[in-house]
Amino acid sequence: MGTDEWVPDSQDHQKNTSRKIIDLDQGVAAADDSLAAWTQRYLDLAVQGVRSDEVTGKITRHLNRFTGWLTEGLGHDRVSAVTPREVAAWRDHLAAEGNIGRRPGDSAGIGRRDDTAMAPATVNNHLAHLSALFSWITVHAPPGLLRHGDPTKKVEPLPLPAPQVRALAGPQVRTVKNVLDRIEGFHQLTGRRHRSGDTAPAVHRHARPLRDRAIVHLMLGTGLRRAEVVDLDLGQLDPAHPDELRRVKKAKLNGVRGKGRTSRNVFLGRDARHAIADYLQSERPGDVDEQTQALFLAASSIGARRPGGRLSPRSINTIVGEIGRIHDAETTDRQRHLGTLRPHDLRHTFGYRLSESSGHNRAELERRLGHANDRYLRLYTNPPDDIAAAYVEDL
């Protein structure tokens, strides 16, 4: 039997472990035209164990959203009924009201659904996962199931807006670092019972101010992406002992894994070295368990943290955003306010400052940013608005 051939259940056949073979034990007739069944086959045979758990979860959510939306609209989930019109309508639905949250309810306390537009890049990510599913179905489907071919091929992704970049200006960098120098004080408990005695006030049991300071200094001083930060292991840090880390000037992170399976070594500046050393010495040991390998850990007091304590990329958004919130609350000069501070703002700031200090050395930018695409290199090195405005002030 060929790897793509379907046979009736009544025929004896030897099971083949190839990913191109569909398990027919449950009966083809019942599942042939069910999108839910095909989605589960695809996940079992081509996604789980091949992609990371995080990516597998994202693909599963996106495909289940399409199945639910199709079933709600047509009253069934037949694969043969999926047309380019349906795929395009789903794309437009996500773009118009794809984000589902909860807004405060009425006087009875009942929450109401709040549907908001989904970002074009997120919509296109949904489409890419759906396209991969139908490409797989096309290869493995029995004849006649997709009479008009892959329904996703004729649906164009949404156009992406021009990327908006923001590098922090020099005064903003200074005040951010000032906040980082004092970050422990912002996490101290202020109740009366915590103010008595000669000991330093305690911090919230989930708070890890030294970790947060180390992460922001690291991103500001290296341009690492948030996913690269959470993927770091302690074993990549050279040297890894706090005293040595403070002393040497060529400390680095070895084999940082970037996009496109790239890998690079990243040197650490003084601020990042000292901040990481403080974290390793004072906070990290209390959060280590037998599975721990990650450099930066979630607090062990958090019951739902991952085995080993590794942070999620989304947690980096929370950490960086909180630093921005504290910064703006502390800064009376509105010209220095950051608004919502995002991890990529730190990356853009590093890119611009590195471009300035290296004389716009393209090779150095590629090496340190982990990006060889000219378009993105230009974006990462755009100057802050106040500097860009000064260029034309007297022209």
Coordinates of C-alpha atoms in Angstrom, one line a residue:
M1 CA 0.0 0.0 0.0
G2 CA 1.4 3.5 -0.9
T3 CA 1.9 5.9 1.9
D4 CA -1.0 8.1 0.7
E5 CA -3.5 5.3 -0.2
W6 CA -6.7 4.8 1.7
V7 CA -8.1 1.2 2.0
P8 CA -11.5 0.0 3.3
D9 CA -11.7 -1.2 6.9
S10 CA -12.6 -4.7 5.8
Q11 CA -9.1 -5.2 4.2
D12 CA -6.3 -6.4 6.3
H13 CA -3.5 -4.0 6.4
Q14 CA -0.4 -3.5 8.5
K15 CA -0.2 -0.3 10.5
N16 CA 2.4 2.1 9.4
T17 CA 3.9 4.7 11.7
S18 CA 4.5 7.3 9.0
R19 CA 2.9 10.7 9.6
K20 CA 1.2 10.4 6.2
I21 CA -0.9 7.4 7.3
I22 CA -4.3 8.1 8.9
D23 CA -5.4 5.8 11.6
L24 CA -8.6 4.2 10.4
D25 CA -9.4 2.1 13.4
Q26 CA -12.4 4.3 14.3
G27 CA -13.9 4.1 10.9
V28 CA -13.4 6.4 8.0
A29 CA -17.1 6.9 7.2
A30 CA -17.8 8.7 10.5
A31 CA -14.8 11.0 10.5
D32 CA -14.0 11.6 6.8
D33 CA -15.9 14.9 6.6
S34 CA -15.4 16.2 10.2
L35 CA -13.1 19.2 10.6
A36 CA -12.8 18.5 14.3
A37 CA -11.6 14.9 13.5
W38 CA -9.1 16.0 10.9
T39 CA -7.8 18.7 13.2
Q40 CA -7.2 16.2 16.0
R41 CA -5.4 13.8 13.5
Y42 CA -3.2 16.7 12.3
L43 CA -2.4 17.7 15.9
D44 CA -1.6 14.1 16.9
L45 CA 0.5 13.2 13.9
A46 CA 2.1 16.4 12.7
V47 CA 2.3 18.9 15.6
Q48 CA 2.5 17.2 19.0
G49 CA 6.0 16.1 19.7
V50 CA 7.3 18.0 16.7
R51 CA 6.6 21.6 17.9
S52 CA 7.2 22.9 21.4
D53 CA 4.4 22.7 23.9
E54 CA 3.9 26.4 23.8
V55 CA 3.5 26.5 20.0
T56 CA 1.4 23.3 20.0
G57 CA -1.0 25.0 22.4
K58 CA -1.2 28.1 20.2
I59 CA -1.9 26.1 17.0
T60 CA -4.6 24.1 18.9
R61 CA -6.3 27.2 20.1
H62 CA -6.3 28.8 16.6
L63 CA -7.6 25.7 14.8
N64 CA -10.3 25.1 17.5
R65 CA -11.4 28.8 17.1
F66 CA -12.0 28.2 13.4
T67 CA -13.9 24.9 13.9
G68 CA -16.1 26.6 16.5
W69 CA -16.8 29.6 14.3
L70 CA -17.6 27.3 11.3
T71 CA -19.9 25.1 13.3
E72 CA -21.7 28.1 14.8
G73 CA -22.2 29.7 11.4
L74 CA -23.1 26.6 9.3
G75 CA -24.5 24.3 11.9
H76 CA -21.9 21.6 11.1
D77 CA -18.2 21.2 10.7
R78 CA -17.9 19.4 7.4
V79 CA -14.5 19.8 5.7
S80 CA -16.1 19.7 2.3
A81 CA -18.1 22.8 3.1
V82 CA -15.0 25.0 3.8
T83 CA -14.6 27.4 0.9
P84 CA -12.4 30.4 0.3
R85 CA -15.5 32.5 1.2
E86 CA -15.7 30.9 4.6
V87 CA -11.9 31.4 5.3
A88 CA -12.0 35.0 4.2
A89 CA -15.1 35.6 6.4
W90 CA -13.3 34.2 9.3
R91 CA -10.3 36.4 8.6
D92 CA -12.6 39.4 8.5
H93 CA -14.3 38.3 11.7
L94 CA -11.0 38.0 13.6
A95 CA -10.0 41.5 12.3
A96 CA -13.3 43.0 13.5
E97 CA -14.0 41.2 16.8
G98 CA -11.6 38.4 17.3
N99 CA -10.4 39.3 20.8
I100 CA -12.9 38.1 23.4
G101 CA -12.7 39.4 26.9
R102 CA -15.0 40.3 29.7
R103 CA -16.2 43.7 30.7
P104 CA -18.0 44.6 33.9
G105 CA -21.5 43.4 34.2
D106 CA -24.8 45.0 35.1
S107 CA -26.1 45.5 38.6
A108 CA -26.6 41.7 38.9
G109 CA -22.9 41.2 38.5
I110 CA -23.2 39.2 35.3
G111 CA -20.2 39.8 33.0
R112 CA -20.8 40.5 29.3
R113 CA -18.6 39.5 26.4
D114 CA -16.5 42.2 25.0
D115 CA -15.3 41.6 21.4
T116 CA -12.6 43.8 20.0
A117 CA -10.5 43.8 16.9
M118 CA -7.5 41.4 16.6
A119 CA -4.2 42.8 15.4
P120 CA -3.5 42.1 11.7
A121 CA -0.3 40.1 12.6
T122 CA -2.3 37.9 14.9
V123 CA -5.0 37.3 12.3
N124 CA -2.4 36.3 9.8
N125 CA -0.9 33.9 12.3
H126 CA -4.3 32.2 12.6
L127 CA -4.5 32.0 8.8
A128 CA -1.0 30.5 8.6
H129 CA -2.0 27.7 11.1
L130 CA -5.2 27.1 9.2
S131 CA -3.3 26.9 5.9
A132 CA -0.9 24.4 7.3
L133 CA -3.8 22.2 8.4
F134 CA -5.5 22.2 5.0
S135 CA -2.2 21.6 3.3
W136 CA -1.9 18.5 5.4
I137 CA -5.5 17.5 4.8
T138 CA -5.0 17.9 1.0
V139 CA -2.1 15.4 1.1
H140 CA -3.9 12.8 3.2
A141 CA -7.6 13.2 2.3
P142 CA -9.5 10.6 0.3
P143 CA -10.4 11.6 -3.3
G144 CA -13.3 14.0 -3.6
L145 CA -13.2 15.4 0.0
L146 CA -11.7 18.7 -1.2
R147 CA -13.2 18.9 -4.6
H148 CA -12.0 22.5 -5.2
G149 CA -8.6 22.2 -3.6
D150 CA -7.2 23.9 -0.6
P151 CA -9.7 26.7 0.4
T152 CA -7.0 28.7 2.2
K153 CA -4.8 29.2 -0.9
K154 CA -6.9 32.0 -2.5
V155 CA -7.3 34.0 0.7
E156 CA -4.9 36.9 1.1
P157 CA -3.5 37.7 4.5
L158 CA -4.2 41.2 5.9
P159 CA -1.8 43.9 5.0
L160 CA 0.4 44.8 7.9
P161 CA 0.8 48.4 9.1
A162 CA 4.2 49.9 8.9
P163 CA 6.1 48.8 12.0
Q164 CA 6.1 51.5 14.7
V165 CA 9.4 51.7 16.5
R166 CA 10.3 53.6 19.6
A167 CA 13.8 54.1 21.0
L168 CA 14.0 55.7 24.4
A169 CA 15.7 59.1 24.5
G170 CA 18.8 59.7 26.6
P171 CA 16.9 61.4 29.5
Q172 CA 14.4 58.6 29.5
V173 CA 17.1 55.9 29.7
R174 CA 18.6 57.8 32.6
T175 CA 15.4 58.0 34.6
V176 CA 14.6 54.3 33.8
K177 CA 17.9 53.3 35.2
N178 CA 17.3 55.5 38.3
V179 CA 14.1 53.6 38.9
L180 CA 15.9 50.3 38.5
D181 CA 18.5 51.4 41.1
R182 CA 15.6 51.9 43.6
I183 CA 13.4 49.1 42.5
E184 CA 13.4 47.1 45.8
G185 CA 11.8 50.1 47.6
F186 CA 8.8 50.0 45.2
H187 CA 8.0 46.3 46.2
Q188 CA 8.3 46.7 50.0
L189 CA 5.2 46.1 52.1
T190 CA 4.1 49.3 53.8
G191 CA 1.6 48.2 56.4
R192 CA 2.1 49.2 60.0
R193 CA 3.3 45.8 61.1
H194 CA 6.0 45.8 58.4
R195 CA 7.4 49.2 59.4
S196 CA 8.3 48.3 63.0
G197 CA 11.7 46.9 64.0
D198 CA 15.2 47.4 62.8
T199 CA 15.0 45.0 59.9
A200 CA 14.4 46.1 56.3
P201 CA 10.7 46.0 55.3
A202 CA 9.6 42.8 53.6
V203 CA 8.5 42.6 50.0
H204 CA 5.5 40.8 48.6
R205 CA 6.1 37.1 48.5
H206 CA 5.7 36.8 44.8
A207 CA 7.8 39.9 44.0
R208 CA 11.3 39.5 42.6
P209 CA 12.6 43.0 42.2
L210 CA 16.3 42.0 41.6
R211 CA 15.2 39.6 38.9
D212 CA 13.1 42.3 37.2
R213 CA 16.0 44.8 37.4
A214 CA 18.4 42.2 35.9
I215 CA 15.9 41.4 33.0
V216 CA 15.4 45.1 32.1
H217 CA 19.1 45.9 32.3
L218 CA 19.9 42.8 30.2
M219 CA 17.4 43.8 27.5
L220 CA 18.4 47.4 27.5
G221 CA 22.1 46.5 27.3
T222 CA 21.9 43.6 24.7
G223 CA 18.7 44.0 22.7
L224 CA 17.6 40.5 23.4
R225 CA 14.0 39.6 22.4
R226 CA 11.7 38.5 25.2
A227 CA 11.6 34.9 23.9
E228 CA 15.4 34.9 24.0
V229 CA 15.4 36.1 27.6
V230 CA 13.1 33.4 28.9
D231 CA 14.9 30.7 26.9
L232 CA 18.2 31.5 28.7
D233 CA 19.7 28.8 30.9
L234 CA 22.1 29.4 33.7
G235 CA 24.7 27.2 31.9
Q236 CA 24.9 29.8 29.1
L237 CA 26.2 32.5 31.5
D238 CA 30.0 32.8 31.5
P239 CA 31.1 33.3 34.2
A240 CA 28.1 32.2 36.4
H241 CA 29.5 33.0 39.8
P242 CA 28.3 36.4 41.2
D243 CA 31.7 37.5 42.3
E244 CA 33.4 36.7 39.0
L245 CA 30.5 38.2 37.1
R246 CA 31.0 41.6 38.9
R247 CA 34.8 41.5 38.3
V248 CA 35.3 40.5 34.7
K249 CA 34.6 42.8 31.7
K250 CA 34.0 40.1 29.1
A251 CA 31.1 38.2 30.6
K252 CA 28.8 36.8 28.0
L253 CA 25.8 34.6 27.3
N254 CA 26.8 31.7 25.0
G255 CA 24.6 30.3 22.3
V256 CA 21.6 32.6 22.6
R257 CA 18.9 31.0 20.4
G258 CA 17.3 33.5 18.1
K259 CA 14.8 33.5 15.2
G260 CA 15.4 31.1 12.3
R261 CA 17.4 28.7 14.4
T262 CA 20.2 31.3 14.7
S263 CA 22.6 31.3 17.6
R264 CA 25.0 34.0 18.8
N265 CA 27.1 35.0 21.8
V266 CA 26.0 38.1 23.6
F267 CA 28.4 40.2 25.7
L268 CA 27.1 41.8 28.9
G269 CA 27.7 45.4 29.9
R270 CA 28.5 46.6 33.4
D271 CA 24.8 47.3 34.4
A272 CA 23.6 43.9 33.2
R273 CA 26.6 42.0 34.8
H274 CA 26.1 43.6 38.3
A275 CA 22.3 43.3 38.2
I276 CA 22.4 39.6 37.2
A277 CA 25.1 39.0 39.9
D278 CA 22.8 40.5 42.6
Y279 CA 19.9 38.4 41.4
L280 CA 22.0 35.2 41.4
Q281 CA 23.3 35.9 44.9
S282 CA 20.2 37.0 46.6
E283 CA 17.0 35.9 44.9
R284 CA 17.4 33.0 42.5
P285 CA 18.6 30.4 45.1
G286 CA 15.2 30.5 46.8
D287 CA 13.3 29.7 43.6
V288 CA 15.4 26.7 42.4
D289 CA 13.9 23.2 42.3
E290 CA 15.2 19.9 41.0
Q291 CA 14.1 20.7 37.4
T292 CA 15.6 24.2 37.3
Q293 CA 17.8 25.1 34.4
A294 CA 16.5 28.6 33.4
L295 CA 18.5 31.7 34.3
F296 CA 15.4 33.7 35.3
L297 CA 12.8 32.0 37.5
A298 CA 9.2 32.7 38.5
A299 CA 8.7 32.9 42.3
S300 CA 8.5 29.5 43.9
S301 CA 5.5 30.8 45.9
I302 CA 3.4 30.9 42.7
G303 CA 1.5 27.6 42.6
A304 CA 0.8 27.6 38.9
R305 CA 4.4 28.3 37.8
R306 CA 6.0 25.9 35.2
P307 CA 8.1 22.9 36.3
G308 CA 11.6 24.3 36.8
G309 CA 10.2 27.8 37.2
R310 CA 10.9 29.1 33.7
L311 CA 9.1 32.4 32.9
S312 CA 6.8 32.7 29.9
P313 CA 7.4 35.4 27.2
R314 CA 4.2 37.1 28.2
S315 CA 5.6 37.5 31.8
I316 CA 8.4 39.7 30.3
N317 CA 5.7 42.1 29.0
T318 CA 4.3 42.3 32.6
I319 CA 7.7 42.9 34.1
V320 CA 8.7 45.6 31.6
G321 CA 5.3 47.2 31.7
E322 CA 5.4 47.5 35.5
I323 CA 8.8 49.2 35.3
G324 CA 7.3 51.7 32.9
R325 CA 4.3 52.3 35.1
I326 CA 6.6 53.0 38.2
H327 CA 8.8 55.2 36.0
D328 CA 5.9 57.5 34.9
A329 CA 4.5 57.6 38.4
E330 CA 7.9 58.8 39.7
T331 CA 8.6 61.3 36.9
T332 CA 7.0 64.7 37.0
D333 CA 8.5 65.7 33.7
R334 CA 5.9 64.6 31.1
Q335 CA 8.4 64.8 28.3
R336 CA 10.1 61.8 29.9
H337 CA 6.9 59.8 30.3
L338 CA 7.0 56.4 28.6
G339 CA 3.3 55.5 28.4
T340 CA 3.2 51.7 27.9
L341 CA 6.7 50.4 28.0
R342 CA 7.2 47.3 25.9
P343 CA 10.1 44.8 25.6
H344 CA 10.7 45.8 22.0
D345 CA 11.2 49.4 23.1
L346 CA 14.2 48.3 25.0
R347 CA 15.5 46.4 21.9
H348 CA 15.0 49.4 19.7
T349 CA 16.8 51.6 22.2
F350 CA 19.8 49.2 22.2
G351 CA 19.8 49.1 18.4
Y352 CA 19.9 52.9 18.1
R353 CA 22.6 53.3 20.8
L354 CA 24.7 50.5 19.3
S355 CA 24.4 52.1 15.8
E356 CA 25.6 55.4 17.2
S357 CA 28.5 54.0 19.2
S358 CA 29.7 51.6 16.4
G359 CA 29.6 54.3 13.7
H360 CA 26.6 52.6 12.0
N361 CA 28.6 49.4 11.5
R362 CA 26.2 47.0 9.7
A363 CA 28.1 43.9 10.6
E364 CA 28.1 44.7 14.2
L365 CA 24.4 45.4 14.2
E366 CA 23.7 42.1 12.5
R367 CA 25.9 40.3 15.0
R368 CA 24.5 41.9 18.1
L369 CA 20.8 42.1 17.1
G370 CA 20.6 38.7 15.5
H371 CA 18.9 40.1 12.4
A372 CA 20.4 40.1 8.9
N373 CA 17.4 41.7 7.2
D374 CA 18.2 45.3 6.1
R375 CA 14.6 46.4 6.5
Y376 CA 14.5 45.4 10.2
L377 CA 18.0 46.7 10.9
R378 CA 16.9 50.1 9.6
L379 CA 13.8 50.0 11.9
Y380 CA 15.8 49.1 15.0
T381 CA 18.2 52.0 14.5
N382 CA 15.6 54.8 14.0
P383 CA 16.5 57.6 16.4
P384 CA 14.1 58.7 19.2
D385 CA 11.6 61.5 18.2
D386 CA 13.4 64.3 19.9
I387 CA 16.7 63.5 18.1
A388 CA 14.9 63.0 14.8
A389 CA 13.2 66.4 15.2
A390 CA 16.5 68.1 16.0
Y391 CA 18.0 66.9 12.7
V392 CA 15.6 69.3 10.8
E393 CA 15.2 72.1 13.3
D394 CA 17.6 74.4 11.6
L395 CA 17.5 73.2 8.0

